[in-house]
Amino acid sequence: MDVFFRSGDAARESADALIVPVAAPANGGEPLTGPAAQLDADLEGELARLAADARFSGKHGSTLVVPTLGRLPARRIVLAGVGTPDDLDAEAVRRAWGAAAIAARDAGAARVASTMPPSGTGLDPAASLAAAAEAAALAVYRFTKHFGAGRRDDPAPRTLDALAFVDEGLDQAEADAALARGAAIAAGAALARDLVNEPASVLDPAAMADHARRVAETHGLVVEVLGPPELATIGAGALLAVGKGSASEPRLIRLTYRPESDRGANGQTGSTAQTMPRTIGLVGKCITFDTGGYSIKPYEGMLEMKGDMAGGAAVLGAMTALRALGCRHTVHGIIPAAENMISGTAFRPGDILTAMNGVTIEILSTDAEGRLVLADGLVYAARQGAEELIDLATLTGAAVVALGDGTTALFADDDALATRLLDASAAVGERFWRMPLIAEFNDKIKGDVGDIKNTGGRQGGAITAALFLQRFTEGKPWAHLDIAGSARAAKGNGYVPKGATGVGVRTLLAYLTA
Ligand code: BES
Ligand code: MN
Ligand code: ZN
């Protein structure tokens, strides 16, 4: 989809559809205001009557598609509910433009025009435009690359080809910059979604490394890929053990972003309101398939395990957008990648591994493999010079039991870091919930014949997994995002379609550019 801005009068645009916001009547007042009221006048009040008939109230995320039958240059009007003006924020704009883009596409519109999304106190016009463009792109995402000959008789899937924002007020350069920001964020999330949706037969650790090389090339990052011999040299015994059972060998991938200068590439200034530039390590679990190993998963448990690399995918997705967003920090993206399989060379329960920092790990379950690859990933990130660590992982079923679908469990041993991440997640509309690191539970993972065990039993399973990771953070401030419940969605919700969600990408980008 092509998204651009043009100076002009949106109401005069010829297009397959024209998106127009409608605010919810605060207290049963006049339903159509702003640009919708103007179009309603052009249509002699029929737009308001149709909206009233359909009980369209402007509730946020609701839409109404109205054909104009030759009476306006646009063939359809898509009314997009933005909720009450008091509740207007970037999320209201994202919900509205996501829903409107889907409604336009599903009505068969390919070339769509849009009025400016609303702005107000706390939401300037450029930020609102960026949010609208970002959400439209996120909403119309589909994973169709494996559709084949068996689909030939299906009606062709509709696509939204172009979205033109048209307005007289906003400056072209400012609008272009806002749209570029929205596009970079949406593209990062789309890459993460693509990788999670991809089957394990296509996306193995080496293929993930190839994606990282391509990302580095395209976005001006340094890339380093370590295979088994290099991993043995640095002592990454935990990652090596998890990958041993697979014919697809493990990889440790590092991408490094360095800002152009203290100012940042995109005009971000080093104002005192912003945090000082620092070096941040992002570590993403990338198990390209998790059978559970010899502690094998049952049928249902294994079904979605091609997505057990969503943490790594989020890191890679976020890395793509740092240059475009003018991030002022140095960022290392570390992706420990392996496939957890069964074979004559696989690791076993009872094995004792030595991680990169010399900590020995007793294997109780080969299905608790995520924390093992993260152990080496975290140590590697810290030793690259990261002053702060954030890991993302589809780590535990226990996190899903605790919080249900759609919420990311946040653990952190630094309150300021936790607060900043919660703020970032709230700003982008990703639901995070902080969980406790209960230090007494360290007893549950105390080793019998090694330093620590890789599971702490069923109770508090997400917490003991986090406590395990904490042994590998080299004393750096650290946050852990358990995305087991939020990396995939069983059904679509707003601008997040069914399937891989790309969770984490937008929160990380908000955090890294705050
Ligand atoms: N990849 C799974 C966790 C998972 C479960 C992700 C459901 C997404 C949806 C992880 O490797 C795993 O198997 N965890 C075990 C840990 C247990 C053996 C201590 C779990 O949660 O059961
Ligand atoms: Mn597992
Ligand atoms: Zn796993």
Short mmCIF file of N, CA, C and O and ligand atoms in Angstrom, two decimals, residues 285 290 292 297 308 340 366-369, ligand 2:
data_model
loop_
_atom_site.label_atom_id
_atom_site.label_comp_id
_atom_site.label_asym_id
_atom_site.label_seq_id
_atom_site.Cartn_x
_atom_site.Cartn_y
_atom_site.Cartn_z
N LYS A 285 14.23 -14.30 22.09
CA LYS A 285 14.20 -15.77 21.95
C LYS A 285 13.78 -16.13 20.53
O LYS A 285 12.73 -15.70 20.04
N ASP A 290 9.65 -25.49 18.40
CA ASP A 290 9.82 -26.07 19.73
C ASP A 290 8.97 -27.33 19.85
O ASP A 290 7.78 -27.27 20.13
N GLY A 292 9.64 -29.38 22.14
CA GLY A 292 9.81 -29.73 23.54
C GLY A 292 11.06 -30.59 23.74
O GLY A 292 11.52 -30.77 24.85
N LYS A 297 6.32 -32.19 23.71
CA LYS A 297 5.02 -31.55 23.90
C LYS A 297 3.91 -32.45 23.38
O LYS A 297 4.10 -33.17 22.41
N ASP A 308 7.55 -19.82 18.03
CA ASP A 308 8.34 -19.69 19.26
C ASP A 308 9.60 -18.83 19.05
O ASP A 308 10.48 -18.79 19.90
N ASN A 340 14.45 -26.70 18.52
CA ASN A 340 14.44 -27.67 19.62
C ASN A 340 13.82 -28.97 19.13
O ASN A 340 12.61 -29.13 19.11
N THR A 366 13.74 -30.57 28.80
CA THR A 366 14.29 -30.01 27.55
C THR A 366 13.29 -29.04 26.92
O THR A 366 13.62 -28.35 25.96
N ASP A 367 12.06 -29.00 27.47
CA ASP A 367 11.05 -28.06 26.95
C ASP A 367 11.20 -26.66 27.57
O ASP A 367 10.58 -25.72 27.12
N ALA A 368 12.02 -26.54 28.58
CA ALA A 368 12.32 -25.20 29.12
C ALA A 368 13.60 -24.73 28.43
O ALA A 368 14.63 -24.50 29.08
N GLU A 369 13.53 -24.62 27.11
CA GLU A 369 14.71 -24.33 26.29
C GLU A 369 14.90 -22.84 26.04
O GLU A 369 16.02 -22.38 25.80
MN MN B 2 9.65 -25.30 25.21
#
